[in-house]
Amino acid sequence: MYPGTFDYHRPQTLKEAVELLESSRGNARILAGGMSLIPMLKSRIVSIPALVDIGKIDELKKVETGKDHLIIGSMVTDHDIEESRTVGEMFPLITEVSRWIGDPQVRNRGTMGGSLCHADPSGDWGACFLALRGKALVTGPKGTRKIDSDSFFSGPFSTSMNESEILTGIEFNQIDGMNGHAYEKIERKAGDFATVGVAVQISIDEKGKCTYAGIGLTSVSSSPIRAAEAEKEILGKPVTMKSIESSARIASEHCDPSDDPLRGSAEFKRYLVGICTKRALIRAVKEAGGVI
Amino acid sequence: MSIENKTIRISLNVNGKHVEENVEPRLLLTHFLRENLSLTGTHIGCDTSNCGACTVLLDGKSVKSCTMFAVQADGSSIVTVEGMESDGKMSRIQEAFREKHGLQCGFCTPGMIMEAAFLLKEKPNPSEDEIRWGISGNLCRCTGYSNIVASVKYASQTLRGDSE
């Protein structure tokens, strides 16, 4: 299969890339790892007049750490995230999620930045980004800004970034207290998109009270979503099996999956959200040292 | 660099040889290898990024060459299955696939061999689970995978024997 023709730009710097996007007036799309975009171009689901390949911009390929935060460059590959000891020590949820993405070849090319910008509701990174309350670091013609994970996804395959902006990195801030995490994903076969995925990050204090709860859901809405009501159910009090079960029930009620011929009915997915949320919460609470 | 609907000059290393060609930006790496360079050992199985038959090494990392443009490989080093032998002698991985009968029709084999090369470089002594996880991006419709897994295991042993 051959994609249609397109103009090809390969800037060496971020500044050059932003200028190209600005001058294209919406005709150009960024090519990152290409693991979603190239199959779409090949099957001609989309046709794009110009591609700006940011694969040679080295400043986007760094993992940086501060005292209490981590920044993953938008062009760091899923494989390099998976293998990064720094990432694993600071945010083991990110490492766990990385292993569930596609297959080894996809992880060798795919990037967290590209996946978030593609904003596929079935992309695993979205749930992780939401559960950890990440921030998207964005550069455009008017300078840089940070977008909170809660306002990043604006609908199916769309984000609140404008067409001349580039995602340069994703920032994650350390969460106080004793932490636990889990990503529970159900897939039809190895490497498939999630039928359902639930990413959980929680923190508890020395008295067992939950001081942080992040629950992100994959494949059950028109974009990756946060199960905010389910988080509230466990936040601010000691976690019990009863509150976990109730939180899982709320997550399954508040999501909005659709019927699909490959991966099952909306009802089935809702059921799985309940199961996965419960499993993920139990695992996360135990890791954080909680007794349930 | 900006090119509008024209060809672009790329230079890369393929199986140890320097290659320079003018290509259209939309040319896929797999077509570049097979058609421009006549390296037809790299197979196109599904053409939809699912099967892994087109797997090659790009700067040491396994990639699906049907899901990359040739222009993205500009400046890189590529190894295809043709680059696995040296002086007419098969690599340990190729030998292992013969020894353990890790193929039937052979269509997926070039991709399996290249993915095995990546896996064994990252994990020289993989468990069976790690091998199965490692080749999860490569489909085989004949063998049922058992002999492929055995081949990769055997290759890991002979390769480690070499380095001791």
CSV table of C-alpha atoms in Angstrom, one decimal:
chain,number,residue,atom,x,y,z
A,1,MET,CA,0.0,0.0,0.0
A,2,TYR,CA,1.2,3.4,-0.9
A,3,PRO,CA,0.2,6.6,0.9
A,4,GLY,CA,-0.8,9.6,-1.2
A,5,THR,CA,1.8,12.2,-1.9
A,6,PHE,CA,2.8,14.8,0.7
A,7,ASP,CA,5.3,17.5,1.2
A,8,TYR,CA,8.0,16.4,3.6
A,9,HIS,CA,9.8,18.6,6.0
A,10,ARG,CA,12.5,17.5,8.4
A,11,PRO,CA,13.5,20.3,10.8
A,12,GLN,CA,16.6,20.0,12.9
A,13,THR,CA,15.4,22.3,15.7
A,14,LEU,CA,12.2,22.9,17.6
A,15,LYS,CA,12.1,26.5,16.5
A,16,GLU,CA,12.3,25.5,12.9
A,17,ALA,CA,9.5,23.0,13.4
A,18,VAL,CA,7.2,25.6,15.0
A,19,GLU,CA,7.9,28.0,12.1
A,20,LEU,CA,7.0,25.3,9.6
A,21,LEU,CA,3.8,24.5,11.3
A,22,GLU,CA,2.8,28.1,11.6
A,23,SER,CA,3.6,28.8,7.9
A,24,SER,CA,1.6,25.8,6.8
A,25,ARG,CA,-1.6,27.3,8.2
A,26,GLY,CA,-3.1,23.9,9.3
A,27,ASN,CA,-2.0,21.9,6.3
A,28,ALA,CA,0.8,20.2,8.1
A,29,ARG,CA,0.8,17.4,10.6
A,30,ILE,CA,3.6,16.3,12.8
A,31,LEU,CA,5.2,12.9,12.2
A,32,ALA,CA,6.5,11.5,15.4
A,33,GLY,CA,7.1,7.7,15.7
A,34,GLY,CA,4.4,7.2,13.0
A,35,MET,CA,2.9,4.1,14.6
A,36,SER,CA,-0.6,5.4,14.2
A,37,LEU,CA,-0.2,8.0,11.5
A,38,ILE,CA,1.6,5.9,8.9
A,39,PRO,CA,-1.0,3.1,8.9
A,40,MET,CA,-3.7,5.7,8.5
A,41,LEU,CA,-1.8,7.3,5.6
A,42,LYS,CA,-1.2,3.9,4.0
A,43,SER,CA,-4.9,2.9,4.2
A,44,ARG,CA,-5.8,6.4,3.1
A,45,ILE,CA,-8.1,7.0,6.1
A,46,VAL,CA,-6.4,10.3,6.2
A,47,SER,CA,-4.7,12.4,3.6
A,48,ILE,CA,-2.3,15.1,4.8
A,49,PRO,CA,-0.7,17.8,2.5
A,50,ALA,CA,2.5,18.1,4.5
A,51,LEU,CA,4.3,16.2,7.2
A,52,VAL,CA,6.8,17.7,9.6
A,53,ASP,CA,9.1,14.9,10.7
A,54,ILE,CA,10.4,15.7,14.2
A,55,GLY,CA,12.4,12.5,14.4
A,56,LYS,CA,15.8,14.3,14.1
A,57,ILE,CA,15.2,16.9,16.9
A,58,ASP,CA,17.4,15.6,19.6
A,59,GLU,CA,16.2,18.0,22.3
A,60,LEU,CA,12.8,16.1,22.3
A,61,LYS,CA,14.5,12.7,23.1
A,62,LYS,CA,15.6,13.4,26.7
A,63,VAL,CA,14.4,12.1,30.0
A,64,GLU,CA,15.0,14.8,32.6
A,65,THR,CA,14.5,14.7,36.4
A,66,GLY,CA,14.3,17.4,39.0
A,67,LYS,CA,14.0,17.1,42.8
A,68,ASP,CA,10.3,16.1,42.6
A,69,HIS,CA,9.5,15.8,39.0
A,70,LEU,CA,10.2,13.9,35.8
A,71,ILE,CA,10.0,15.2,32.3
A,72,ILE,CA,9.8,12.6,29.5
A,73,GLY,CA,10.7,14.2,26.1
A,74,SER,CA,7.9,13.8,23.6
A,75,MET,CA,10.1,11.8,21.2
A,76,VAL,CA,11.4,9.3,23.8
A,77,THR,CA,10.3,5.9,22.5
A,78,ASP,CA,8.1,3.6,24.4
A,79,HIS,CA,11.0,1.1,24.5
A,80,ASP,CA,13.3,3.6,26.1
A,81,ILE,CA,10.7,4.5,28.6
A,82,GLU,CA,10.2,0.8,29.4
A,83,GLU,CA,14.0,0.4,29.9
A,84,SER,CA,14.6,3.6,31.9
A,85,ARG,CA,15.6,2.9,35.5
A,86,THR,CA,14.8,6.6,36.4
A,87,VAL,CA,11.3,6.3,35.1
A,88,GLY,CA,10.8,2.9,36.9
A,89,GLU,CA,12.0,4.3,40.2
A,90,MET,CA,10.0,7.5,40.2
A,91,PHE,CA,6.8,6.3,38.4
A,92,PRO,CA,6.5,2.5,38.1
A,93,LEU,CA,3.0,3.0,36.7
A,94,ILE,CA,4.6,4.5,33.6
A,95,THR,CA,6.9,1.4,33.2
A,96,GLU,CA,4.0,-1.0,33.7
A,97,VAL,CA,1.9,0.8,31.1
A,98,SER,CA,4.8,0.9,28.6
A,99,ARG,CA,5.0,-2.9,28.5
A,100,TRP,CA,1.4,-3.1,27.4
A,101,ILE,CA,1.8,-1.0,24.3
A,102,GLY,CA,1.6,-2.7,20.9
A,103,ASP,CA,4.5,-5.1,20.4
A,104,PRO,CA,8.3,-4.7,20.6
A,105,GLN,CA,8.6,-3.3,17.1
A,106,VAL,CA,5.9,-0.7,17.8
A,107,ARG,CA,7.5,0.2,21.1
A,108,ASN,CA,10.9,0.7,19.3
A,109,ARG,CA,9.3,3.5,17.2
A,110,GLY,CA,6.3,4.7,19.1
A,111,THR,CA,6.5,7.6,21.5
A,112,MET,CA,4.5,8.8,24.5
A,113,GLY,CA,4.2,12.3,22.9
A,114,GLY,CA,2.9,11.0,19.6
A,115,SER,CA,0.4,8.7,21.3
A,116,LEU,CA,-1.0,11.5,23.5
A,117,CYS,CA,-1.3,13.9,20.6
A,118,HIS,CA,-3.0,11.3,18.5
A,119,ALA,CA,-5.5,11.1,21.4
A,120,ASP,CA,-6.9,7.7,20.4
A,121,PRO,CA,-9.4,6.7,23.2
A,122,SER,CA,-7.7,3.3,23.0
A,123,GLY,CA,-4.2,4.6,23.5
A,124,ASP,CA,-2.7,3.2,26.8
A,125,TRP,CA,-0.7,6.4,27.6
A,126,GLY,CA,-3.9,8.5,28.0
A,127,ALA,CA,-5.1,6.7,31.1
A,128,CYS,CA,-1.6,6.8,32.7
A,129,PHE,CA,-1.2,10.5,31.9
A,130,LEU,CA,-4.6,11.2,33.6
A,131,ALA,CA,-4.0,8.9,36.6
A,132,LEU,CA,-0.7,10.7,37.4
A,133,ARG,CA,-2.2,14.2,36.6
A,134,GLY,CA,0.6,14.8,34.1
A,135,LYS,CA,1.2,18.1,32.4
A,136,ALA,CA,1.7,18.5,28.6
A,137,LEU,CA,4.6,20.9,27.9
A,138,VAL,CA,3.8,22.7,24.7
A,139,THR,CA,5.7,25.1,22.5
A,140,GLY,CA,4.1,27.3,19.8
A,141,PRO,CA,4.8,30.6,18.0
A,142,LYS,CA,3.8,32.5,21.2
A,143,GLY,CA,6.1,30.6,23.5
A,144,THR,CA,5.6,27.7,25.9
A,145,ARG,CA,2.7,26.7,28.1
A,146,LYS,CA,1.6,23.8,30.3
A,147,ILE,CA,-1.6,22.0,29.8
A,148,ASP,CA,-3.1,19.9,32.7
A,149,SER,CA,-4.0,16.4,31.8
A,150,ASP,CA,-7.6,17.1,32.7
A,151,SER,CA,-7.9,19.7,29.9
A,152,PHE,CA,-5.6,18.0,27.4
A,153,PHE,CA,-8.0,15.7,25.6
A,154,SER,CA,-10.9,17.6,23.9
A,155,GLY,CA,-12.7,14.8,22.1
A,156,PRO,CA,-12.0,11.8,19.9
A,157,PHE,CA,-8.6,12.1,18.3
A,158,SER,CA,-8.3,15.8,19.3
A,159,THR,CA,-6.5,17.8,22.0
A,160,SER,CA,-6.6,21.3,23.2
A,161,MET,CA,-3.2,22.1,21.5
A,162,ASN,CA,-3.5,24.4,18.5
A,163,GLU,CA,-2.3,23.5,15.1
A,164,SER,CA,1.0,25.4,15.4
A,165,GLU,CA,2.0,23.9,18.7
A,166,ILE,CA,4.3,21.0,19.4
A,167,LEU,CA,4.3,18.8,22.5
A,168,THR,CA,7.9,18.9,23.7
A,169,GLY,CA,7.6,16.8,26.9
A,170,ILE,CA,5.3,15.4,29.5
A,171,GLU,CA,5.8,16.4,33.1
A,172,PHE,CA,5.0,14.2,36.1
A,173,ASN,CA,5.2,15.4,39.7
A,174,GLN,CA,6.1,13.2,42.6
A,175,ILE,CA,3.2,12.3,44.8
A,176,ASP,CA,3.7,12.4,48.6
A,177,GLY,CA,3.0,9.5,50.8
A,178,MET,CA,3.3,5.8,50.3
A,179,ASN,CA,2.5,5.0,46.7
A,180,GLY,CA,1.0,2.2,44.8
A,181,HIS,CA,0.1,1.7,41.2
A,182,ALA,CA,-1.4,-0.8,38.7
A,183,TYR,CA,-2.5,-1.0,35.1
A,184,GLU,CA,-5.0,-3.6,34.4
A,185,LYS,CA,-5.6,-4.2,30.7
A,186,ILE,CA,-7.8,-6.7,28.9
A,187,GLU,CA,-6.8,-7.4,25.3
A,188,ARG,CA,-8.2,-9.9,22.8
A,189,LYS,CA,-4.7,-11.0,21.8
A,190,ALA,CA,-1.1,-9.9,22.5
A,191,GLY,CA,-0.4,-6.5,21.2
A,192,ASP,CA,-4.0,-5.5,20.6
A,193,PHE,CA,-5.7,-2.2,21.6
A,194,ALA,CA,-7.3,-2.4,25.0
A,195,THR,CA,-10.8,-3.8,25.2
A,196,VAL,CA,-10.6,-2.0,28.5
A,197,GLY,CA,-7.7,-0.6,30.5
A,198,VAL,CA,-7.6,0.9,34.0
A,199,ALA,CA,-4.6,2.8,35.3
A,200,VAL,CA,-4.5,3.5,39.0
A,201,GLN,CA,-2.1,5.5,41.1
A,202,ILE,CA,-2.8,5.9,44.8
A,203,SER,CA,-1.0,7.2,47.9
A,204,ILE,CA,-1.8,6.6,51.5
A,205,ASP,CA,-0.5,8.2,54.7
A,206,GLU,CA,0.8,6.4,57.8
A,207,LYS,CA,-2.7,6.0,59.2
A,208,GLY,CA,-3.8,4.3,56.0
A,209,LYS,CA,-5.8,7.2,54.8
A,210,CYS,CA,-5.9,7.7,51.0
A,211,THR,CA,-4.3,11.0,50.2
A,212,TYR,CA,-4.1,10.7,46.4
A,213,ALA,CA,-6.2,8.7,44.0
A,214,GLY,CA,-5.8,8.8,40.2
A,215,ILE,CA,-7.9,6.5,38.0
A,216,GLY,CA,-7.6,6.7,34.2
A,217,LEU,CA,-9.6,4.6,31.8
A,218,THR,CA,-8.7,3.4,28.3
A,219,SER,CA,-11.1,2.5,25.5
A,220,VAL,CA,-14.4,3.3,27.3
A,221,SER,CA,-15.2,6.8,26.1
A,222,SER,CA,-14.6,9.1,23.1
A,223,SER,CA,-11.2,10.0,24.6
A,224,PRO,CA,-9.1,8.7,27.5
A,225,ILE,CA,-11.0,9.7,30.7
A,226,ARG,CA,-10.4,10.1,34.4
A,227,ALA,CA,-12.9,8.3,36.7
A,228,ALA,CA,-13.2,11.3,39.0
A,229,GLU,CA,-16.3,10.2,40.9
A,230,ALA,CA,-14.6,6.8,41.5
A,231,GLU,CA,-11.5,8.5,42.9
A,232,LYS,CA,-13.7,10.6,45.3
A,233,GLU,CA,-15.1,7.4,46.7
A,234,ILE,CA,-11.7,6.3,48.2
A,235,LEU,CA,-10.0,9.6,48.8
A,236,GLY,CA,-9.6,11.1,52.2
A,237,LYS,CA,-10.4,8.0,54.3
A,238,PRO,CA,-8.9,4.6,55.0
A,239,VAL,CA,-9.3,2.3,52.1
A,240,THR,CA,-11.4,-0.8,52.7
A,241,MET,CA,-12.6,-3.6,50.4
A,242,LYS,CA,-16.1,-2.0,50.6
A,243,SER,CA,-14.8,1.4,49.3
A,244,ILE,CA,-12.8,-0.3,46.6
A,245,GLU,CA,-15.9,-2.2,45.4
A,246,SER,CA,-18.0,0.9,45.5
A,247,SER,CA,-15.3,2.9,43.6
A,248,ALA,CA,-15.1,0.1,40.9
A,249,ARG,CA,-18.9,0.1,40.6
A,250,ILE,CA,-18.9,3.9,40.1
A,251,ALA,CA,-16.1,3.7,37.5
A,252,SER,CA,-18.2,1.2,35.5
A,253,GLU,CA,-21.3,3.4,35.8
A,254,HIS,CA,-19.6,6.7,34.8
A,255,CYS,CA,-17.7,5.5,31.7
A,256,ASP,CA,-19.3,5.6,28.3
A,257,PRO,CA,-18.1,2.6,26.2
A,258,SER,CA,-19.6,1.7,22.8
A,259,ASP,CA,-20.5,-1.5,21.2
A,260,ASP,CA,-17.9,-2.8,18.9
A,261,PRO,CA,-17.9,-5.9,16.8
A,262,LEU,CA,-14.3,-6.9,17.6
A,263,ARG,CA,-14.0,-6.2,21.3
A,264,GLY,CA,-17.5,-6.7,22.7
A,265,SER,CA,-20.6,-4.8,23.7
A,266,ALA,CA,-20.8,-1.7,25.8
A,267,GLU,CA,-22.3,-3.7,28.6
A,268,PHE,CA,-19.4,-6.2,28.5
A,269,LYS,CA,-16.9,-3.4,28.6
A,270,ARG,CA,-18.7,-1.7,31.5
A,271,TYR,CA,-18.5,-5.0,33.4
A,272,LEU,CA,-14.8,-5.2,32.7
A,273,VAL,CA,-14.2,-1.7,33.9
A,274,GLY,CA,-15.6,-2.8,37.3
A,275,ILE,CA,-13.4,-5.9,37.4
A,276,CYS,CA,-10.2,-4.1,36.3
A,277,THR,CA,-10.7,-1.1,38.6
A,278,LYS,CA,-11.2,-3.4,41.6
A,279,ARG,CA,-8.1,-5.5,40.7
A,280,ALA,CA,-6.0,-2.4,40.1
A,281,LEU,CA,-7.1,-0.7,43.3
A,282,ILE,CA,-6.4,-3.9,45.4
A,283,ARG,CA,-2.9,-4.2,43.9
A,284,ALA,CA,-2.1,-0.5,44.3
A,285,VAL,CA,-3.3,-0.4,47.9
A,286,LYS,CA,-1.3,-3.5,48.8
A,287,GLU,CA,1.8,-2.1,47.2
A,288,ALA,CA,1.4,1.2,49.2
A,289,GLY,CA,1.3,-0.9,52.4
A,290,GLY,CA,-2.4,-0.6,53.0
A,291,VAL,CA,-4.3,-3.3,54.8
A,292,ILE,CA,-7.6,-4.4,53.2
B,1,MET,CA,15.3,20.5,5.0
B,2,SER,CA,12.1,21.0,3.1
B,3,ILE,CA,11.0,19.1,0.1
B,4,GLU,CA,7.8,19.6,-1.8
B,5,ASN,CA,6.4,16.6,-3.6
B,6,LYS,CA,9.8,15.8,-5.0
B,7,THR,CA,12.4,13.2,-4.5
B,8,ILE,CA,14.8,13.6,-1.6
B,9,ARG,CA,18.3,12.2,-1.4
B,10,ILE,CA,18.9,9.8,1.4
B,11,SER,CA,22.1,8.1,2.5
B,12,LEU,CA,22.2,5.1,4.8
B,13,ASN,CA,24.1,2.0,5.6
B,14,VAL,CA,22.4,-1.3,4.6
B,15,ASN,CA,24.0,-4.5,5.7
B,16,GLY,CA,27.4,-2.8,6.0
B,17,LYS,CA,27.2,-1.1,2.6
B,18,HIS,CA,26.8,2.6,2.0
B,19,VAL,CA,23.7,3.4,-0.1
B,20,GLU,CA,22.6,6.7,-1.6
B,21,GLU,CA,19.3,7.1,-3.5
B,22,ASN,CA,16.7,9.6,-4.5
B,23,VAL,CA,13.4,8.6,-3.2
B,24,GLU,CA,9.8,10.0,-2.9
B,25,PRO,CA,9.0,10.9,0.7
B,26,ARG,CA,6.0,8.5,0.6
B,27,LEU,CA,8.2,5.5,-0.3
B,28,LEU,CA,8.0,2.9,2.5
B,29,LEU,CA,11.3,1.5,3.9
B,30,THR,CA,10.2,-2.0,3.0
B,31,HIS,CA,9.6,-1.0,-0.7
B,32,PHE,CA,13.0,0.8,-0.7
B,33,LEU,CA,14.7,-2.4,0.5
B,34,ARG,CA,12.9,-4.8,-1.8
B,35,GLU,CA,12.5,-2.7,-5.0
B,36,ASN,CA,15.3,-0.2,-5.0
B,37,LEU,CA,18.0,-2.4,-3.4
B,38,SER,CA,16.5,-5.8,-4.5
B,39,LEU,CA,16.8,-7.1,-1.0
B,40,THR,CA,13.7,-9.3,-1.2
B,41,GLY,CA,14.5,-11.3,2.0
B,42,THR,CA,12.4,-8.8,3.9
B,43,HIS,CA,8.8,-9.9,3.3
B,44,ILE,CA,5.6,-7.9,3.2
B,45,GLY,CA,3.0,-10.1,4.9
B,46,CYS,CA,0.1,-7.9,5.9
B,47,ASP,CA,1.1,-4.4,5.0
B,48,THR,CA,-1.0,-3.2,7.9
B,49,SER,CA,1.6,-3.2,10.7
B,50,ASN,CA,0.3,-6.4,12.2
B,51,CYS,CA,2.4,-9.4,11.1
B,52,GLY,CA,6.1,-8.4,11.6
B,53,ALA,CA,7.3,-10.3,8.5
B,54,CYS,CA,8.9,-7.0,7.3
B,55,THR,CA,11.0,-6.6,10.5
B,56,VAL,CA,14.5,-5.2,10.1
B,57,LEU,CA,17.0,-3.7,12.5
B,58,LEU,CA,17.3,0.1,12.4
B,59,ASP,CA,20.3,1.3,14.4
B,60,GLY,CA,20.0,-2.0,16.4
B,61,LYS,CA,16.3,-1.8,17.1
B,62,SER,CA,13.7,-4.0,15.5
B,63,VAL,CA,11.2,-2.1,13.4
B,64,LYS,CA,8.4,-2.9,11.0
B,65,SER,CA,9.8,-1.6,7.7
B,66,CYS,CA,6.2,-1.4,6.2
B,67,THR,CA,5.4,1.3,8.9
B,68,MET,CA,8.3,3.7,8.2
B,69,PHE,CA,9.2,5.9,5.3
B,70,ALA,CA,12.6,5.4,3.7
B,71,VAL,CA,13.3,9.1,4.3
B,72,GLN,CA,13.0,8.5,8.1
B,73,ALA,CA,15.9,6.0,7.8
B,74,ASP,CA,18.2,8.7,6.3
B,75,GLY,CA,21.5,8.5,8.2
B,76,SER,CA,20.7,5.2,9.9
B,77,SER,CA,22.2,1.7,9.7
B,78,ILE,CA,19.9,-1.1,8.7
B,79,VAL,CA,20.3,-4.8,8.9
B,80,THR,CA,18.0,-7.1,6.9
B,81,VAL,CA,18.0,-10.9,6.9
B,82,GLU,CA,20.5,-10.8,4.1
B,83,GLY,CA,22.9,-9.2,6.5
B,84,MET,CA,22.8,-12.0,9.0
B,85,GLU,CA,25.2,-14.4,7.3
B,86,SER,CA,28.9,-13.7,7.0
B,87,ASP,CA,31.1,-15.2,4.3
B,88,GLY,CA,28.4,-17.6,3.3
B,89,LYS,CA,28.1,-18.9,6.9
B,90,MET,CA,24.7,-18.6,8.6
B,91,SER,CA,24.4,-16.7,11.9
B,92,ARG,CA,23.7,-18.6,15.1
B,93,ILE,CA,20.1,-17.6,15.0
B,94,GLN,CA,19.7,-18.9,11.4
B,95,GLU,CA,21.4,-22.1,12.3
B,96,ALA,CA,19.1,-22.5,15.3
B,97,PHE,CA,16.0,-22.1,13.1
B,98,ARG,CA,17.3,-24.9,10.9
B,99,GLU,CA,18.4,-27.1,13.8
B,100,LYS,CA,15.1,-26.8,15.7
B,101,HIS,CA,12.9,-26.7,12.6
B,102,GLY,CA,11.6,-23.3,13.5
B,103,LEU,CA,9.8,-22.8,10.2
B,104,GLN,CA,7.4,-24.5,7.9
B,105,CYS,CA,6.4,-22.3,4.9
B,106,GLY,CA,9.2,-19.8,5.8
B,107,PHE,CA,7.3,-16.6,5.0
B,108,CYS,CA,7.5,-15.2,8.6
B,109,THR,CA,11.1,-16.4,9.1
B,110,PRO,CA,13.0,-13.3,8.0
B,111,GLY,CA,11.0,-11.2,10.5
B,112,MET,CA,11.3,-13.8,13.2
B,113,ILE,CA,15.0,-14.0,12.8
B,114,MET,CA,15.4,-10.2,12.9
B,115,GLU,CA,13.2,-9.9,16.0
B,116,ALA,CA,15.1,-12.8,17.6
B,117,ALA,CA,18.3,-10.8,16.9
B,118,PHE,CA,16.9,-7.8,18.8
B,119,LEU,CA,15.5,-9.9,21.6
B,120,LEU,CA,18.8,-11.8,22.2
B,121,LYS,CA,20.8,-8.6,22.2
B,122,GLU,CA,18.5,-7.1,24.9
B,123,LYS,CA,18.1,-10.3,26.8
B,124,PRO,CA,20.8,-12.9,26.1
B,125,ASN,CA,19.2,-15.5,28.3
B,126,PRO,CA,15.4,-15.1,27.9
B,127,SER,CA,12.9,-17.4,29.6
B,128,GLU,CA,10.2,-19.0,27.4
B,129,ASP,CA,7.7,-16.3,28.5
B,130,GLU,CA,10.2,-13.6,27.5
B,131,ILE,CA,10.7,-15.2,24.1
B,132,ARG,CA,6.9,-15.5,23.5
B,133,TRP,CA,6.4,-11.9,24.7
B,134,GLY,CA,9.4,-10.8,22.5
B,135,ILE,CA,8.0,-12.3,19.3
B,136,SER,CA,4.4,-11.1,20.1
B,137,GLY,CA,4.7,-8.7,17.1
B,138,ASN,CA,5.5,-11.5,14.7
B,139,LEU,CA,2.7,-13.7,13.3
B,140,CYS,CA,3.3,-17.3,12.1
B,141,ARG,CA,0.4,-19.1,10.6
B,142,CYS,CA,2.0,-22.5,10.3
B,143,THR,CA,4.1,-23.6,13.2
B,144,GLY,CA,2.0,-22.9,16.3
B,145,TYR,CA,5.2,-21.1,17.5
B,146,SER,CA,6.6,-24.0,19.6
B,147,ASN,CA,9.5,-24.7,17.3
B,148,ILE,CA,10.2,-21.0,16.8
B,149,VAL,CA,10.4,-20.5,20.6
B,150,ALA,CA,12.7,-23.6,20.8
B,151,SER,CA,14.9,-22.1,18.0
B,152,VAL,CA,15.3,-18.8,19.8
B,153,LYS,CA,16.1,-20.6,23.1
B,154,TYR,CA,18.7,-22.7,21.2
B,155,ALA,CA,20.2,-19.6,19.6
B,156,SER,CA,20.5,-18.0,23.0
B,157,GLN,CA,22.5,-21.0,24.2
B,158,THR,CA,24.8,-21.2,21.3
B,159,LEU,CA,25.4,-17.4,21.3
B,160,ARG,CA,26.2,-17.4,25.0
B,161,GLY,CA,28.5,-20.4,24.3
B,162,ASP,CA,30.4,-18.3,21.8
B,163,SER,CA,30.9,-15.4,24.2
B,164,GLU,CA,32.2,-17.5,27.0
